[in-house]
Amino acid sequence: MKVCKAVIPAAGFGTRFLPATKAQPKEMLNVVDKPLIQYSVEEAVDSGIESIGVITSRGKSAIEDHFDISPELEHFLEEKKKLDLLEQIRRISNLAEFCYIRQKQALGLGHAILMAESFVGSEPFSVLLPDDIFDCEVPCIKQLLKIHQKYNATVIVLMRVDEEGMKKYGIVKSKQISERVFKVEDMVEKPGPRKAFSNLAILGRYVFTPKIFEMIKHTSPDHRGEIQITDAIRLLLEEEPVYGYLFEGNRYDCGDKLDYIQASLKLALKRPEFKEPLSELFIKNVDTNDNS
Ligand code: UTP
């Protein structure tokens, strides 16, 4: 069955980015020259997704405006003959069909995904977390969709991590079934190196069967009162097979301030117009007190 829908959870508080996220959504933070969430939307669209459900909350209306038409701006750009920019702006509002769904309280990622149940219906669907930017020849979610087509099951994206990564991400216990495909047996959230089953971490891309909704409803909140998607996937493992896929390409973590700064620099360095001036800046060994 072709997967046509994607869910992008964007209703969190973004506390690790405060004060930047006090009155602006984390998902709208700029990376090089577009907001974080646009990377996920473009990845979904490039993977054949037609309809995107964004989970939002109070204070997130900038996301809706960003993917809407902008008549005054378009008129202004047309008058000024800035046709390149005009085309870019128009393209954004035509990327996909958008649906915005409220999560009234930030009760965790699992809960946010559950809010999309009526949007998704009884079809398999994909989930993209906007904090992760994937830069891959074949879009990351497209790689997962291919595995989903083969096994007709839930697929989560995996990446090998070091000991630091074992403190930061969910880690899976699995059986390898081919070079990049793993059958997941168990998973644990941020175990640290001593308790980790492996060095295979779960990142922010998933293709779920609709059964996940039932599992989320049976998932108890954690010690912080949040319903975690990892716990719901553990319940799903008792009912259905779940596969992990070691994706091909690069991934940039934009989840906290340091990772975000690093990701922004690495992605800017990949752009021909910024590569030389930025490299020069680093060769000069940036002095932050320098006004020149
Ligand atoms: P994060 O945990 O990275 O985002 O969730 P956060 O909670 O906003 O950030 P911190 O930890 O406080 O700094 C990953 C994605 O899931 C969404 C977030 O908006 C983010 O895009 N999310 C998280 C929800 O939609 N609802 C939630 O209850 C929690």
JSON list of N, CA and C in Angstrom, two decimals, residues 19 58 83-84 117 161 177 179 182 197 210 253:
[
{"chain": "A", "resi": 19, "resn": "PRO", "atom": "N", "xyz": [16.18, 31.35, 25.40]},
{"chain": "A", "resi": 19, "resn": "PRO", "atom": "CA", "xyz": [14.94, 32.11, 25.20]},
{"chain": "A", "resi": 19, "resn": "PRO", "atom": "C", "xyz": [14.48, 32.23, 23.74]},
{"chain": "A", "resi": 58, "resn": "ARG", "atom": "N", "xyz": [-0.42, 26.21, 20.82]},
{"chain": "A", "resi": 58, "resn": "ARG", "atom": "CA", "xyz": [-0.52, 27.66, 20.89]},
{"chain": "A", "resi": 58, "resn": "ARG", "atom": "C", "xyz": [0.86, 28.29, 20.60]},
{"chain": "A", "resi": 83, "resn": "LEU", "atom": "N", "xyz": [12.02, 38.01, -9.42]},
{"chain": "A", "resi": 83, "resn": "LEU", "atom": "CA", "xyz": [11.27, 36.83, -9.86]},
{"chain": "A", "resi": 83, "resn": "LEU", "atom": "C", "xyz": [11.79, 35.52, -9.28]},
{"chain": "A", "resi": 84, "resn": "ASP", "atom": "N", "xyz": [13.09, 35.46, -9.01]},
{"chain": "A", "resi": 84, "resn": "ASP", "atom": "CA", "xyz": [13.66, 34.25, -8.40]},
{"chain": "A", "resi": 84, "resn": "ASP", "atom": "C", "xyz": [13.05, 34.02, -7.02]},
{"chain": "A", "resi": 117, "resn": "GLU", "atom": "N", "xyz": [-4.49, 10.69, 14.61]},
{"chain": "A", "resi": 117, "resn": "GLU", "atom": "CA", "xyz": [-5.22, 9.46, 14.26]},
{"chain": "A", "resi": 117, "resn": "GLU", "atom": "C", "xyz": [-6.32, 9.70, 13.22]},
{"chain": "A", "resi": 161, "resn": "VAL", "atom": "N", "xyz": [26.08, 4.89, 16.89]},
{"chain": "A", "resi": 161, "resn": "VAL", "atom": "CA", "xyz": [26.53, 6.03, 17.70]},
{"chain": "A", "resi": 161, "resn": "VAL", "atom": "C", "xyz": [27.67, 5.62, 18.63]},
{"chain": "A", "resi": 177, "resn": "ILE", "atom": "N", "xyz": [19.39, -8.71, 9.64]},
{"chain": "A", "resi": 177, "resn": "ILE", "atom": "CA", "xyz": [18.92, -9.66, 8.61]},
{"chain": "A", "resi": 177, "resn": "ILE", "atom": "C", "xyz": [19.50, -9.36, 7.23]},
{"chain": "A", "resi": 179, "resn": "GLU", "atom": "N", "xyz": [22.52, -6.29, 5.19]},
{"chain": "A", "resi": 179, "resn": "GLU", "atom": "CA", "xyz": [23.54, -5.28, 5.51]},
{"chain": "A", "resi": 179, "resn": "GLU", "atom": "C", "xyz": [22.96, -4.10, 6.32]},
{"chain": "A", "resi": 182, "resn": "PHE", "atom": "N", "xyz": [17.49, -4.58, 10.13]},
{"chain": "A", "resi": 182, "resn": "PHE", "atom": "CA", "xyz": [17.55, -5.25, 11.43]},
{"chain": "A", "resi": 182, "resn": "PHE", "atom": "C", "xyz": [16.13, -5.56, 11.90]},
{"chain": "A", "resi": 197, "resn": "PHE", "atom": "N", "xyz": [22.05, -1.94, 24.70]},
{"chain": "A", "resi": 197, "resn": "PHE", "atom": "CA", "xyz": [22.05, -3.26, 24.06]},
{"chain": "A", "resi": 197, "resn": "PHE", "atom": "C", "xyz": [23.05, -3.31, 22.91]},
{"chain": "A", "resi": 210, "resn": "PRO", "atom": "N", "xyz": [-0.95, 1.49, 11.17]},
{"chain": "A", "resi": 210, "resn": "PRO", "atom": "CA", "xyz": [-1.91, 2.22, 12.02]},
{"chain": "A", "resi": 210, "resn": "PRO", "atom": "C", "xyz": [-2.10, 1.60, 13.40]},
{"chain": "A", "resi": 253, "resn": "ASP", "atom": "N", "xyz": [21.87, 16.84, 13.62]},
{"chain": "A", "resi": 253, "resn": "ASP", "atom": "CA", "xyz": [21.01, 16.97, 14.80]},
{"chain": "A", "resi": 253, "resn": "ASP", "atom": "C", "xyz": [20.84, 18.46, 15.09]}
]
